[in-house]
Coordinates of C-alpha atoms and ligand atoms in Angstrom, one line a residue:
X1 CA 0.0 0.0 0.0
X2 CA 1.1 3.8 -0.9
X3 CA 1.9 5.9 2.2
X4 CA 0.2 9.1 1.1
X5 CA 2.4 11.1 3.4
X6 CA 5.1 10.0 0.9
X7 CA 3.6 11.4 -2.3
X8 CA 5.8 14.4 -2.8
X9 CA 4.7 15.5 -6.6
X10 CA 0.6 16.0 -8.0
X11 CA 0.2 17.0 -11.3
X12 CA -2.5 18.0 -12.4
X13 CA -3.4 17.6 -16.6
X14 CA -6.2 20.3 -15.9
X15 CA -8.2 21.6 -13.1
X16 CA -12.0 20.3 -13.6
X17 CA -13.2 19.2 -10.5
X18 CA -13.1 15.6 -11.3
X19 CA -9.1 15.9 -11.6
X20 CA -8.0 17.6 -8.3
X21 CA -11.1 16.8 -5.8
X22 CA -8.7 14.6 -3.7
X23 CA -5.6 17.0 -3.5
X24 CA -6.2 16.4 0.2
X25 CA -5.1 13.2 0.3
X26 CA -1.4 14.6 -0.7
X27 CA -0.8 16.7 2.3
X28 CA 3.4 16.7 2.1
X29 CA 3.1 17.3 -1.7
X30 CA 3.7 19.7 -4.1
X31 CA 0.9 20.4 -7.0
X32 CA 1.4 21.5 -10.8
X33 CA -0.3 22.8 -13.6
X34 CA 0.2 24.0 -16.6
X35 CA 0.8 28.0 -16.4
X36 CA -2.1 28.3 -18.8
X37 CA -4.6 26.1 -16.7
X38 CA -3.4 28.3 -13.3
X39 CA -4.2 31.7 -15.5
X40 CA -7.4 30.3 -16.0
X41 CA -7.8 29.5 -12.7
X42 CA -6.8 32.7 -11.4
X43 CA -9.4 34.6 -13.9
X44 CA -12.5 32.6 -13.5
X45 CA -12.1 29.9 -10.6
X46 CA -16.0 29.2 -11.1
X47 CA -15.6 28.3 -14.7
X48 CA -12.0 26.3 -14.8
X49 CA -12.9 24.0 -11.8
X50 CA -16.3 23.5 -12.6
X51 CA -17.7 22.6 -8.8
X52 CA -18.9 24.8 -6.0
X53 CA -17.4 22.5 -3.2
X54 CA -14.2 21.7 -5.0
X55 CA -14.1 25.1 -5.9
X56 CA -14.3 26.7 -2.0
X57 CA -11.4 24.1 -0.5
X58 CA -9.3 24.0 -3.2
X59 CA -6.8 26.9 -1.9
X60 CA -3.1 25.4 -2.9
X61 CA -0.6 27.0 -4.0
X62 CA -0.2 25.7 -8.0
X63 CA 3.6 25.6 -9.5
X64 CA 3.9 25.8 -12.9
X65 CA 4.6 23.1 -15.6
X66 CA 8.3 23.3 -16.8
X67 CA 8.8 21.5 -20.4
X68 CA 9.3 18.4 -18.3
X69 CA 9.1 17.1 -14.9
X70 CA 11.1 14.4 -13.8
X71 CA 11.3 11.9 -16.5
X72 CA 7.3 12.7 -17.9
X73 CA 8.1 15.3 -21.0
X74 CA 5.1 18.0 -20.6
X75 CA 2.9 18.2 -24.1
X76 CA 0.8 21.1 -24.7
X77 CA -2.8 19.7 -25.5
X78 CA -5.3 22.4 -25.5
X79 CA -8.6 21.3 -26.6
X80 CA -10.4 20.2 -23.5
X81 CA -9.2 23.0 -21.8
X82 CA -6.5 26.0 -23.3
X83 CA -4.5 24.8 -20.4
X84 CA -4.4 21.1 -20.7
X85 CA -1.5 19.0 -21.1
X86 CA -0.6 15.2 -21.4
X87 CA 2.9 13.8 -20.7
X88 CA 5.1 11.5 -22.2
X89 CA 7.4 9.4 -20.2
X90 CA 10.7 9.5 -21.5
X91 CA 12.3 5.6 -20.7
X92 CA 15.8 8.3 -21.0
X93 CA 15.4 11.8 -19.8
X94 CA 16.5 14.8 -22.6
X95 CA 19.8 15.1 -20.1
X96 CA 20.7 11.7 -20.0
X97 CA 20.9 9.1 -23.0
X98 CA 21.4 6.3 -21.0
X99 CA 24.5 4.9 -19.2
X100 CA 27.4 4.5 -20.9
X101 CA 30.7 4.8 -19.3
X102 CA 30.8 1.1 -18.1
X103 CA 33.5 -1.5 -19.4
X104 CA 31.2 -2.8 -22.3
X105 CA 29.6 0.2 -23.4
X106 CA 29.2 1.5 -26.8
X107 CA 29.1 5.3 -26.2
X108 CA 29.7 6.0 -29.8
X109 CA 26.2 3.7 -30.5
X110 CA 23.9 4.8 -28.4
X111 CA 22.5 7.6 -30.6
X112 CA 21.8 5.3 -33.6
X113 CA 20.5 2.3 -31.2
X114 CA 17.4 5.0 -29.6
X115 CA 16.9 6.3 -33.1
X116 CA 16.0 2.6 -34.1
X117 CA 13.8 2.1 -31.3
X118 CA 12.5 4.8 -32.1
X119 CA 11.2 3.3 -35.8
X120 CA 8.9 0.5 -33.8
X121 CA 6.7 3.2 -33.0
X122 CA 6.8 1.5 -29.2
X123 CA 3.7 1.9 -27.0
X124 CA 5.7 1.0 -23.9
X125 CA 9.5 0.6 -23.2
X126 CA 10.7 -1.0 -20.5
X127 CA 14.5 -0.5 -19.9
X128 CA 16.8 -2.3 -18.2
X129 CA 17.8 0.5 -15.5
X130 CA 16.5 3.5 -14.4
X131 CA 19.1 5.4 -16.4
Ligands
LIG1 ZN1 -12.1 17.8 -17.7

């Protein structure tokens, strides 16, 4: 079971009610949006959360979306809302390409070999480390 008290990061892909109506639970966290979706907030509360009683206890402070957060890449998806996003969950982060300083690595190879894996179109990657 997930310790709650644990959960240091929310992020929200908008703010309709039915998205952050349990921020509550995450009491040692910190919460994001996207910049766009806290301007909206901040302009029309009534209208962006959509719910009087999720409206009148939802009083966090909001930090805004970078162009990634950990290793989730942040995508711009306005439609449903002009502040929605969706992420994409980089098996390698845009800093780091994988580990390659070990005995039996191929440094030189590594850009080609994530281009290729890139041509299967993958759904899900599972890599063998974290890094
Ligand atoms: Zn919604």
């Amino acid at each position: 079971m997930i310790d709650l008290n644990k959960i240091t990061t929310v992020i929200f892909t908008h703010l309709h009610y039915d998205h952050i109506g349990n921020f509550d639970l995450f009491p040692n966290s910190a919460f994001y949006a996207s910049e766009e979706e806290i301007d909206s907030l901040e302009a029309d509360r009534k209208g962006t959360i959509l719910n009087k009683d999720i409206e009148d206890k939802f009083r966090i402070k909001l930090r805004k979306l970078a162009e990634s957060i950990g290793p989730l890449e942040v995508i711009k998806s306005p439609g449903h809302t002009k502040g929605s996003v969706c992420f994409w969950y980089t098996f390698f982060s845009k800093k780091k390409k994988g580990r390659t300083d070990l005995p039996t690595s191929a440094p030189d190879e590594m850009g080609a070999t994530l281009m290729r894996l890139l041509d299967y179109n993958p759904q899900i990657i599972a890599s063998g480390h974290d890094y």
